[in-house]
Amino acid sequence: MNTSNMSKIIDKVFEMLDVIVKRIEEEIFVQIITDNAVNYKATRQLLMEKRKMMFWTPYASHCIDSKLEYF
């Protein structure tokens, strides 16, 4: 994937997440859990610059999925 395509994906993911946070209200929406893909890392930086109250938990989705796999 070239840099231009990656940048478009990052911008789109940021835009979608920002809309979700706006709808729910930033004070209520405090954490996002994703995998550790490059596009999510870049999106995290953009979103956390704009939304100072948020926490981002990268790679947690993989850990949660691994634990639930056994049930």
PDB file of N, CA, C and O in Angstrom:
ATOM      1  N   MET A   1       0.854  -1.164   0.000  1.00  0.00           N
ATOM      2  CA  MET A   1       0.000   0.000   0.000  1.00  0.00           C
ATOM      3  C   MET A   1       0.904   1.232   0.000  1.00  0.00           C
ATOM      4  O   MET A   1       1.821   1.335   0.805  1.00  0.00           O
ATOM      5  N   ASN A   2       0.610   2.164  -0.895  1.00  0.00           N
ATOM      6  CA  ASN A   2       1.452   3.357  -0.958  1.00  0.00           C
ATOM      7  C   ASN A   2       1.058   4.370   0.117  1.00  0.00           C
ATOM      8  O   ASN A   2       0.020   4.271   0.755  1.00  0.00           O
ATOM      9  N   THR A   3       1.908   5.356   0.281  1.00  0.00           N
ATOM     10  CA  THR A   3       1.724   6.351   1.334  1.00  0.00           C
ATOM     11  C   THR A   3       0.441   7.153   1.156  1.00  0.00           C
ATOM     12  O   THR A   3      -0.239   7.473   2.126  1.00  0.00           O
ATOM     13  N   SER A   4       0.100   7.453  -0.083  1.00  0.00           N
ATOM     14  CA  SER A   4      -1.115   8.226  -0.361  1.00  0.00           C
ATOM     15  C   SER A   4      -2.360   7.474   0.082  1.00  0.00           C
ATOM     16  O   SER A   4      -3.260   8.050   0.694  1.00  0.00           O
ATOM     17  N   ASN A   5      -2.422   6.177  -0.222  1.00  0.00           N
ATOM     18  CA  ASN A   5      -3.566   5.358   0.197  1.00  0.00           C
ATOM     19  C   ASN A   5      -3.644   5.244   1.712  1.00  0.00           C
ATOM     20  O   ASN A   5      -4.725   5.307   2.290  1.00  0.00           O
ATOM     21  N   MET A   6      -2.497   5.061   2.365  1.00  0.00           N
ATOM     22  CA  MET A   6      -2.458   4.956   3.822  1.00  0.00           C
ATOM     23  C   MET A   6      -2.947   6.258   4.450  1.00  0.00           C
ATOM     24  O   MET A   6      -3.717   6.241   5.412  1.00  0.00           O
ATOM     25  N   SER A   7      -2.519   7.376   3.901  1.00  0.00           N
ATOM     26  CA  SER A   7      -2.947   8.672   4.422  1.00  0.00           C
ATOM     27  C   SER A   7      -4.459   8.846   4.293  1.00  0.00           C
ATOM     28  O   SER A   7      -5.105   9.366   5.198  1.00  0.00           O
ATOM     29  N   LYS A   8      -5.026   8.394   3.187  1.00  0.00           N
ATOM     30  CA  LYS A   8      -6.477   8.485   2.990  1.00  0.00           C
ATOM     31  C   LYS A   8      -7.220   7.617   4.007  1.00  0.00           C
ATOM     32  O   LYS A   8      -8.246   8.023   4.543  1.00  0.00           O
ATOM     33  N   ILE A   9      -6.685   6.434   4.273  1.00  0.00           N
ATOM     34  CA  ILE A   9      -7.301   5.532   5.253  1.00  0.00           C
ATOM     35  C   ILE A   9      -7.244   6.167   6.644  1.00  0.00           C
ATOM     36  O   ILE A   9      -8.234   6.166   7.378  1.00  0.00           O
ATOM     37  N   ILE A  10      -6.103   6.716   7.000  1.00  0.00           N
ATOM     38  CA  ILE A  10      -5.937   7.360   8.306  1.00  0.00           C
ATOM     39  C   ILE A  10      -6.915   8.515   8.456  1.00  0.00           C
ATOM     40  O   ILE A  10      -7.590   8.647   9.478  1.00  0.00           O
ATOM     41  N   ASP A  11      -7.014   9.335   7.428  1.00  0.00           N
ATOM     42  CA  ASP A  11      -7.943  10.472   7.471  1.00  0.00           C
ATOM     43  C   ASP A  11      -9.385  10.010   7.619  1.00  0.00           C
ATOM     44  O   ASP A  11     -10.163  10.584   8.374  1.00  0.00           O
ATOM     45  N   LYS A  12      -9.754   8.949   6.919  1.00  0.00           N
ATOM     46  CA  LYS A  12     -11.132   8.443   6.978  1.00  0.00           C
ATOM     47  C   LYS A  12     -11.436   7.841   8.352  1.00  0.00           C
ATOM     48  O   LYS A  12     -12.504   8.083   8.923  1.00  0.00           O
ATOM     49  N   VAL A  13     -10.522   7.062   8.896  1.00  0.00           N
ATOM     50  CA  VAL A  13     -10.724   6.475  10.223  1.00  0.00           C
ATOM     51  C   VAL A  13     -10.819   7.582  11.267  1.00  0.00           C
ATOM     52  O   VAL A  13     -11.697   7.553  12.137  1.00  0.00           O
ATOM     53  N   PHE A  14      -9.949   8.580  11.175  1.00  0.00           N
ATOM     54  CA  PHE A  14     -10.004   9.717  12.096  1.00  0.00           C
ATOM     55  C   PHE A  14     -11.352  10.418  12.006  1.00  0.00           C
ATOM     56  O   PHE A  14     -11.985  10.705  13.017  1.00  0.00           O
ATOM     57  N   GLU A  15     -11.801  10.684  10.785  1.00  0.00           N
ATOM     58  CA  GLU A  15     -13.079  11.369  10.579  1.00  0.00           C
ATOM     59  C   GLU A  15     -14.239  10.578  11.190  1.00  0.00           C
ATOM     60  O   GLU A  15     -15.088  11.142  11.876  1.00  0.00           O
ATOM     61  N   MET A  16     -14.259   9.266  10.959  1.00  0.00           N
ATOM     62  CA  MET A  16     -15.344   8.431  11.499  1.00  0.00           C
ATOM     63  C   MET A  16     -15.327   8.411  13.021  1.00  0.00           C
ATOM     64  O   MET A  16     -16.361   8.565  13.671  1.00  0.00           O
ATOM     65  N   LEU A  17     -14.158   8.222  13.618  1.00  0.00           N
ATOM     66  CA  LEU A  17     -14.060   8.180  15.076  1.00  0.00           C
ATOM     67  C   LEU A  17     -14.397   9.532  15.695  1.00  0.00           C
ATOM     68  O   LEU A  17     -15.053   9.588  16.741  1.00  0.00           O
ATOM     69  N   ASP A  18     -13.978  10.603  15.060  1.00  0.00           N
ATOM     70  CA  ASP A  18     -14.275  11.935  15.574  1.00  0.00           C
ATOM     71  C   ASP A  18     -15.785  12.190  15.583  1.00  0.00           C
ATOM     72  O   ASP A  18     -16.317  12.747  16.539  1.00  0.00           O
ATOM     73  N   VAL A  19     -16.474  11.753  14.551  1.00  0.00           N
ATOM     74  CA  VAL A  19     -17.935  11.905  14.486  1.00  0.00           C
ATOM     75  C   VAL A  19     -18.601  11.105  15.604  1.00  0.00           C
ATOM     76  O   VAL A  19     -19.515  11.585  16.277  1.00  0.00           O
ATOM     77  N   ILE A  20     -18.118   9.899  15.842  1.00  0.00           N
ATOM     78  CA  ILE A  20     -18.682   9.052  16.904  1.00  0.00           C
ATOM     79  C   ILE A  20     -18.494   9.724  18.267  1.00  0.00           C
ATOM     80  O   ILE A  20     -19.420   9.799  19.073  1.00  0.00           O
ATOM     81  N   VAL A  21     -17.298  10.235  18.510  1.00  0.00           N
ATOM     82  CA  VAL A  21     -17.018  10.898  19.791  1.00  0.00           C
ATOM     83  C   VAL A  21     -17.907  12.124  19.958  1.00  0.00           C
ATOM     84  O   VAL A  21     -18.451  12.373  21.039  1.00  0.00           O
ATOM     85  N   LYS A  22     -18.093  12.902  18.900  1.00  0.00           N
ATOM     86  CA  LYS A  22     -18.971  14.082  18.970  1.00  0.00           C
ATOM     87  C   LYS A  22     -20.395  13.697  19.329  1.00  0.00           C
ATOM     88  O   LYS A  22     -21.049  14.363  20.120  1.00  0.00           O
ATOM     89  N   ARG A  23     -20.880  12.614  18.725  1.00  0.00           N
ATOM     90  CA  ARG A  23     -22.269  12.190  18.964  1.00  0.00           C
ATOM     91  C   ARG A  23     -22.475  11.714  20.392  1.00  0.00           C
ATOM     92  O   ARG A  23     -23.517  11.934  20.997  1.00  0.00           O
ATOM     93  N   ILE A  24     -21.500  11.035  20.926  1.00  0.00           N
ATOM     94  CA  ILE A  24     -21.638  10.475  22.272  1.00  0.00           C
ATOM     95  C   ILE A  24     -21.315  11.511  23.340  1.00  0.00           C
ATOM     96  O   ILE A  24     -21.797  11.421  24.456  1.00  0.00           O
ATOM     97  N   GLU A  25     -20.543  12.483  23.023  1.00  0.00           N
ATOM     98  CA  GLU A  25     -20.040  13.541  23.899  1.00  0.00           C
ATOM     99  C   GLU A  25     -18.670  13.133  24.449  1.00  0.00           C
ATOM    100  O   GLU A  25     -18.507  12.067  25.020  1.00  0.00           O
ATOM    101  N   GLU A  26     -17.740  14.010  24.276  1.00  0.00           N
ATOM    102  CA  GLU A  26     -16.350  13.733  24.644  1.00  0.00           C
ATOM    103  C   GLU A  26     -16.190  13.390  26.120  1.00  0.00           C
ATOM    104  O   GLU A  26     -15.392  12.537  26.485  1.00  0.00           O
ATOM    105  N   GLU A  27     -16.969  14.011  26.994  1.00  0.00           N
ATOM    106  CA  GLU A  27     -16.829  13.762  28.428  1.00  0.00           C
ATOM    107  C   GLU A  27     -17.231  12.336  28.803  1.00  0.00           C
ATOM    108  O   GLU A  27     -16.767  11.798  29.797  1.00  0.00           O
ATOM    109  N   ILE A  28     -18.108  11.739  28.024  1.00  0.00           N
ATOM    110  CA  ILE A  28     -18.573  10.377  28.288  1.00  0.00           C
ATOM    111  C   ILE A  28     -17.681   9.355  27.594  1.00  0.00           C
ATOM    112  O   ILE A  28     -17.366   8.314  28.146  1.00  0.00           O
ATOM    113  N   PHE A  29     -17.266   9.674  26.394  1.00  0.00           N
ATOM    114  CA  PHE A  29     -16.465   8.769  25.566  1.00  0.00           C
ATOM    115  C   PHE A  29     -15.001   8.974  25.913  1.00  0.00           C
ATOM    116  O   PHE A  29     -14.377   9.925  25.477  1.00  0.00           O
ATOM    117  N   VAL A  30     -14.418   8.113  26.721  1.00  0.00           N
ATOM    118  CA  VAL A  30     -13.068   8.363  27.221  1.00  0.00           C
ATOM    119  C   VAL A  30     -12.014   7.375  26.740  1.00  0.00           C
ATOM    120  O   VAL A  30     -10.831   7.623  26.899  1.00  0.00           O
ATOM    121  N   GLN A  31     -12.429   6.252  26.135  1.00  0.00           N
ATOM    122  CA  GLN A  31     -11.427   5.264  25.757  1.00  0.00           C
ATOM    123  C   GLN A  31     -11.792   4.591  24.450  1.00  0.00           C
ATOM    124  O   GLN A  31     -12.952   4.298  24.191  1.00  0.00           O
ATOM    125  N   ILE A  32     -10.757   4.338  23.637  1.00  0.00           N
ATOM    126  CA  ILE A  32     -10.907   3.590  22.394  1.00  0.00           C
ATOM    127  C   ILE A  32      -9.947   2.411  22.464  1.00  0.00           C
ATOM    128  O   ILE A  32      -8.785   2.567  22.850  1.00  0.00           O
ATOM    129  N   ILE A  33     -10.420   1.240  22.091  1.00  0.00           N
ATOM    130  CA  ILE A  33      -9.592   0.035  22.078  1.00  0.00           C
ATOM    131  C   ILE A  33      -9.491  -0.448  20.637  1.00  0.00           C
ATOM    132  O   ILE A  33     -10.502  -0.653  19.975  1.00  0.00           O
ATOM    133  N   THR A  34      -8.260  -0.608  20.150  1.00  0.00           N
ATOM    134  CA  THR A  34      -8.034  -1.065  18.774  1.00  0.00           C
ATOM    135  C   THR A  34      -6.892  -2.063  18.746  1.00  0.00           C
ATOM    136  O   THR A  34      -6.244  -2.318  19.763  1.00  0.00           O
ATOM    137  N   ASP A  35      -6.636  -2.563  17.533  1.00  0.00           N
ATOM    138  CA  ASP A  35      -5.418  -3.341  17.373  1.00  0.00           C
ATOM    139  C   ASP A  35      -4.265  -2.363  17.172  1.00  0.00           C
ATOM    140  O   ASP A  35      -4.441  -1.150  17.263  1.00  0.00           O
ATOM    141  N   ASN A  36      -3.082  -2.853  16.905  1.00  0.00           N
ATOM    142  CA  ASN A  36      -1.898  -2.006  16.863  1.00  0.00           C
ATOM    143  C   ASN A  36      -1.451  -1.723  15.430  1.00  0.00           C
ATOM    144  O   ASN A  36      -0.282  -1.491  15.189  1.00  0.00           O
ATOM    145  N   ALA A  37      -2.371  -1.730  14.473  1.00  0.00           N
ATOM    146  CA  ALA A  37      -2.034  -1.484  13.074  1.00  0.00           C
ATOM    147  C   ALA A  37      -1.526  -0.057  12.888  1.00  0.00           C
ATOM    148  O   ALA A  37      -1.880   0.847  13.644  1.00  0.00           O
ATOM    149  N   VAL A  38      -0.706   0.131  11.880  1.00  0.00           N
ATOM    150  CA  VAL A  38      -0.094   1.431  11.620  1.00  0.00           C
ATOM    151  C   VAL A  38      -1.140   2.524  11.441  1.00  0.00           C
ATOM    152  O   VAL A  38      -0.990   3.630  11.960  1.00  0.00           O
ATOM    153  N   ASN A  39      -2.227   2.220  10.716  1.00  0.00           N
ATOM    154  CA  ASN A  39      -3.248   3.242  10.488  1.00  0.00           C
ATOM    155  C   ASN A  39      -3.923   3.662  11.793  1.00  0.00           C
ATOM    156  O   ASN A  39      -4.281   4.821  11.963  1.00  0.00           O
ATOM    157  N   TYR A  40      -4.071   2.755  12.741  1.00  0.00           N
ATOM    158  CA  TYR A  40      -4.660   3.128  14.028  1.00  0.00           C
ATOM    159  C   TYR A  40      -3.691   3.945  14.872  1.00  0.00           C
ATOM    160  O   TYR A  40      -4.102   4.818  15.628  1.00  0.00           O
ATOM    161  N   LYS A  41      -2.406   3.663  14.778  1.00  0.00           N
ATOM    162  CA  LYS A  41      -1.420   4.451  15.523  1.00  0.00           C
ATOM    163  C   LYS A  41      -1.449   5.908  15.065  1.00  0.00           C
ATOM    164  O   LYS A  41      -1.447   6.826  15.884  1.00  0.00           O
ATOM    165  N   ALA A  42      -1.479   6.120  13.765  1.00  0.00           N
ATOM    166  CA  ALA A  42      -1.506   7.484  13.230  1.00  0.00           C
ATOM    167  C   ALA A  42      -2.830   8.167  13.571  1.00  0.00           C
ATOM    168  O   ALA A  42      -2.854   9.350  13.921  1.00  0.00           O
ATOM    169  N   THR A  43      -3.923   7.422  13.496  1.00  0.00           N
ATOM    170  CA  THR A  43      -5.231   7.970  13.840  1.00  0.00           C
ATOM    171  C   THR A  43      -5.261   8.368  15.310  1.00  0.00           C
ATOM    172  O   THR A  43      -5.804   9.407  15.674  1.00  0.00           O
ATOM    173  N   ARG A  44      -4.679   7.548  16.159  1.00  0.00           N
ATOM    174  CA  ARG A  44      -4.616   7.842  17.589  1.00  0.00           C
ATOM    175  C   ARG A  44      -3.956   9.193  17.834  1.00  0.00           C
ATOM    176  O   ARG A  44      -4.458  10.008  18.611  1.00  0.00           O
ATOM    177  N   GLN A  45      -2.854   9.447  17.172  1.00  0.00           N
ATOM    178  CA  GLN A  45      -2.157  10.714  17.358  1.00  0.00           C
ATOM    179  C   GLN A  45      -3.049  11.898  16.979  1.00  0.00           C
ATOM    180  O   GLN A  45      -3.124  12.886  17.712  1.00  0.00           O
ATOM    181  N   LEU A  46      -3.737  11.787  15.851  1.00  0.00           N
ATOM    182  CA  LEU A  46      -4.617  12.870  15.404  1.00  0.00           C
ATOM    183  C   LEU A  46      -5.769  13.097  16.377  1.00  0.00           C
ATOM    184  O   LEU A  46      -6.077  14.233  16.747  1.00  0.00           O
ATOM    185  N   LEU A  47      -6.399  12.010  16.790  1.00  0.00           N
ATOM    186  CA  LEU A  47      -7.573  12.126  17.648  1.00  0.00           C
ATOM    187  C   LEU A  47      -7.206  12.621  19.043  1.00  0.00           C
ATOM    188  O   LEU A  47      -7.901  13.451  19.619  1.00  0.00           O
ATOM    189  N   MET A  48      -6.102  12.148  19.578  1.00  0.00           N
ATOM    190  CA  MET A  48      -5.712  12.561  20.918  1.00  0.00           C
ATOM    191  C   MET A  48      -5.207  14.002  20.953  1.00  0.00           C
ATOM    192  O   MET A  48      -5.258  14.646  21.995  1.00  0.00           O
ATOM    193  N   GLU A  49      -4.729  14.519  19.826  1.00  0.00           N
ATOM    194  CA  GLU A  49      -4.375  15.935  19.762  1.00  0.00           C
ATOM    195  C   GLU A  49      -5.639  16.792  19.853  1.00  0.00           C
ATOM    196  O   GLU A  49      -5.633  17.855  20.456  1.00  0.00           O
ATOM    197  N   LYS A  50      -6.709  16.306  19.248  1.00  0.00           N
ATOM    198  CA  LYS A  50      -7.960  17.050  19.244  1.00  0.00           C
ATOM    199  C   LYS A  50      -8.774  16.810  20.515  1.00  0.00           C
ATOM    200  O   LYS A  50      -9.420  17.714  21.032  1.00  0.00           O
ATOM    201  N   ARG A  51      -8.772  15.601  21.011  1.00  0.00           N
ATOM    202  CA  ARG A  51      -9.571  15.209  22.174  1.00  0.00           C
ATOM    203  C   ARG A  51      -8.641  14.886  23.335  1.00  0.00           C
ATOM    204  O   ARG A  51      -8.232  13.753  23.530  1.00  0.00           O
ATOM    205  N   LYS A  52      -8.299  15.872  24.111  1.00  0.00           N
ATOM    206  CA  LYS A  52      -7.289  15.742  25.169  1.00  0.00           C
ATOM    207  C   LYS A  52      -7.692  14.815  26.319  1.00  0.00           C
ATOM    208  O   LYS A  52      -6.855  14.332  27.053  1.00  0.00           O
ATOM    209  N   MET A  53      -8.984  14.557  26.491  1.00  0.00           N
ATOM    210  CA  MET A  53      -9.467  13.771  27.626  1.00  0.00           C
ATOM    211  C   MET A  53      -9.503  12.263  27.343  1.00  0.00           C
ATOM    212  O   MET A  53      -9.843  11.492  28.216  1.00  0.00           O
ATOM    213  N   MET A  54      -9.151  11.850  26.139  1.00  0.00           N
ATOM    214  CA  MET A  54      -9.312  10.446  25.756  1.00  0.00           C
ATOM    215  C   MET A  54      -8.092   9.597  26.080  1.00  0.00           C
ATOM    216  O   MET A  54      -6.971  10.086  26.109  1.00  0.00           O
ATOM    217  N   PHE A  55      -8.341   8.315  26.282  1.00  0.00           N
ATOM    218  CA  PHE A  55      -7.292   7.309  26.415  1.00  0.00           C
ATOM    219  C   PHE A  55      -7.418   6.358  25.235  1.00  0.00           C
ATOM    220  O   PHE A  55      -8.513   6.061  24.781  1.00  0.00           O
ATOM    221  N   TRP A  56      -6.318   5.861  24.771  1.00  0.00           N
ATOM    222  CA  TRP A  56      -6.312   4.919  23.661  1.00  0.00           C
ATOM    223  C   TRP A  56      -5.588   3.680  24.142  1.00  0.00           C
ATOM    224  O   TRP A  56      -4.494   3.758  24.688  1.00  0.00           O
ATOM    225  N   THR A  57      -6.192   2.530  23.960  1.00  0.00           N
ATOM    226  CA  THR A  57      -5.586   1.278  24.397  1.00  0.00           C
ATOM    227  C   THR A  57      -5.275   0.428  23.165  1.00  0.00           C
ATOM    228  O   THR A  57      -6.112  -0.346  22.709  1.00  0.00           O
ATOM    229  N   PRO A  58      -4.084   0.598  22.583  1.00  0.00           N
ATOM    230  CA  PRO A  58      -3.731  -0.190  21.412  1.00  0.00           C
ATOM    231  C   PRO A  58      -3.413  -1.622  21.809  1.00  0.00           C
ATOM    232  O   PRO A  58      -2.961  -1.887  22.921  1.00  0.00           O
ATOM    233  N   TYR A  59      -3.693  -2.506  20.913  1.00  0.00           N
ATOM    234  CA  TYR A  59      -3.363  -3.917  21.040  1.00  0.00           C
ATOM    235  C   TYR A  59      -4.239  -4.652  22.050  1.00  0.00           C
ATOM    236  O   TYR A  59      -4.180  -5.864  22.166  1.00  0.00           O
ATOM    237  N   ALA A  60      -5.055  -3.947  22.780  1.00  0.00           N
ATOM    238  CA  ALA A  60      -5.914  -4.598  23.764  1.00  0.00           C
ATOM    239  C   ALA A  60      -6.937  -5.509  23.105  1.00  0.00           C
ATOM    240  O   ALA A  60      -7.300  -6.529  23.669  1.00  0.00           O
ATOM    241  N   SER A  61      -7.393  -5.140  21.909  1.00  0.00           N
ATOM    242  CA  SER A  61      -8.399  -5.965  21.247  1.00  0.00           C
ATOM    243  C   SER A  61      -7.847  -7.362  20.965  1.00  0.00           C
ATOM    244  O   SER A  61      -8.557  -8.355  21.095  1.00  0.00           O
ATOM    245  N   HIS A  62      -6.580  -7.455  20.613  1.00  0.00           N
ATOM    246  CA  HIS A  62      -5.967  -8.764  20.380  1.00  0.00           C
ATOM    247  C   HIS A  62      -5.904  -9.576  21.680  1.00  0.00           C
ATOM    248  O   HIS A  62      -6.217 -10.767  21.692  1.00  0.00           O
ATOM    249  N   CYS A  63      -5.530  -8.913  22.766  1.00  0.00           N
ATOM    250  CA  CYS A  63      -5.456  -9.602  24.058  1.00  0.00           C
ATOM    251  C   CYS A  63      -6.832 -10.080  24.514  1.00  0.00           C
ATOM    252  O   CYS A  63      -6.978 -11.213  24.975  1.00  0.00           O
ATOM    253  N   ILE A  64      -7.837  -9.225  24.377  1.00  0.00           N
ATOM    254  CA  ILE A  64      -9.204  -9.605  24.761  1.00  0.00           C
ATOM    255  C   ILE A  64      -9.682 -10.765  23.908  1.00  0.00           C
ATOM    256  O   ILE A  64     -10.244 -11.742  24.421  1.00  0.00           O
ATOM    257  N   ASP A  65      -9.439 -10.688  22.601  1.00  0.00           N
ATOM    258  CA  ASP A  65      -9.847 -11.755  21.688  1.00  0.00           C
ATOM    259  C   ASP A  65      -9.170 -13.074  22.053  1.00  0.00           C
ATOM    260  O   ASP A  65      -9.802 -14.132  22.049  1.00  0.00           O
ATOM    261  N   SER A  66      -7.895 -13.023  22.386  1.00  0.00           N
ATOM    262  CA  SER A  66      -7.162 -14.233  22.766  1.00  0.00           C
ATOM    263  C   SER A  66      -7.740 -14.866  24.029  1.00  0.00           C
ATOM    264  O   SER A  66      -7.865 -16.089  24.118  1.00  0.00           O
ATOM    265  N   LYS A  67      -8.113 -14.046  24.992  1.00  0.00           N
ATOM    266  CA  LYS A  67      -8.686 -14.574  26.242  1.00  0.00           C
ATOM    267  C   LYS A  67     -10.069 -15.171  26.003  1.00  0.00           C
ATOM    268  O   LYS A  67     -10.395 -16.221  26.555  1.00  0.00           O
ATOM    269  N   LEU A  68     -10.887 -14.509  25.180  1.00  0.00           N
ATOM    270  CA  LEU A  68     -12.239 -14.994  24.935  1.00  0.00           C
ATOM    271  C   LEU A  68     -12.255 -16.239  24.038  1.00  0.00           C
ATOM    272  O   LEU A  68     -13.245 -16.966  24.016  1.00  0.00           O
ATOM    273  N   GLU A  69     -11.194 -16.472  23.331  1.00  0.00           N
ATOM    274  CA  GLU A  69     -11.085 -17.615  22.424  1.00  0.00           C
ATOM    275  C   GLU A  69     -11.249 -18.948  23.180  1.00  0.00           C
ATOM    276  O   GLU A  69     -11.733 -19.919  22.643  1.00  0.00           O
ATOM    277  N   TYR A  70     -10.878 -18.952  24.426  1.00  0.00           N
ATOM    278  CA  TYR A  70     -10.900 -20.182  25.212  1.00  0.00           C
ATOM    279  C   TYR A  70     -12.270 -20.474  25.813  1.00  0.00           C
ATOM    280  O   TYR A  70     -12.512 -21.531  26.372  1.00  0.00           O
ATOM    281  N   PHE A  71     -13.202 -19.534  25.758  1.00  0.00           N
ATOM    282  CA  PHE A  71     -14.523 -19.731  26.358  1.00  0.00           C
ATOM    283  C   PHE A  71     -15.522 -20.247  25.384  1.00  0.00           C
ATOM    284  O   PHE A  71     -15.668 -20.115  24.325  1.00  0.00           O
TER     285      PHE A  71
END
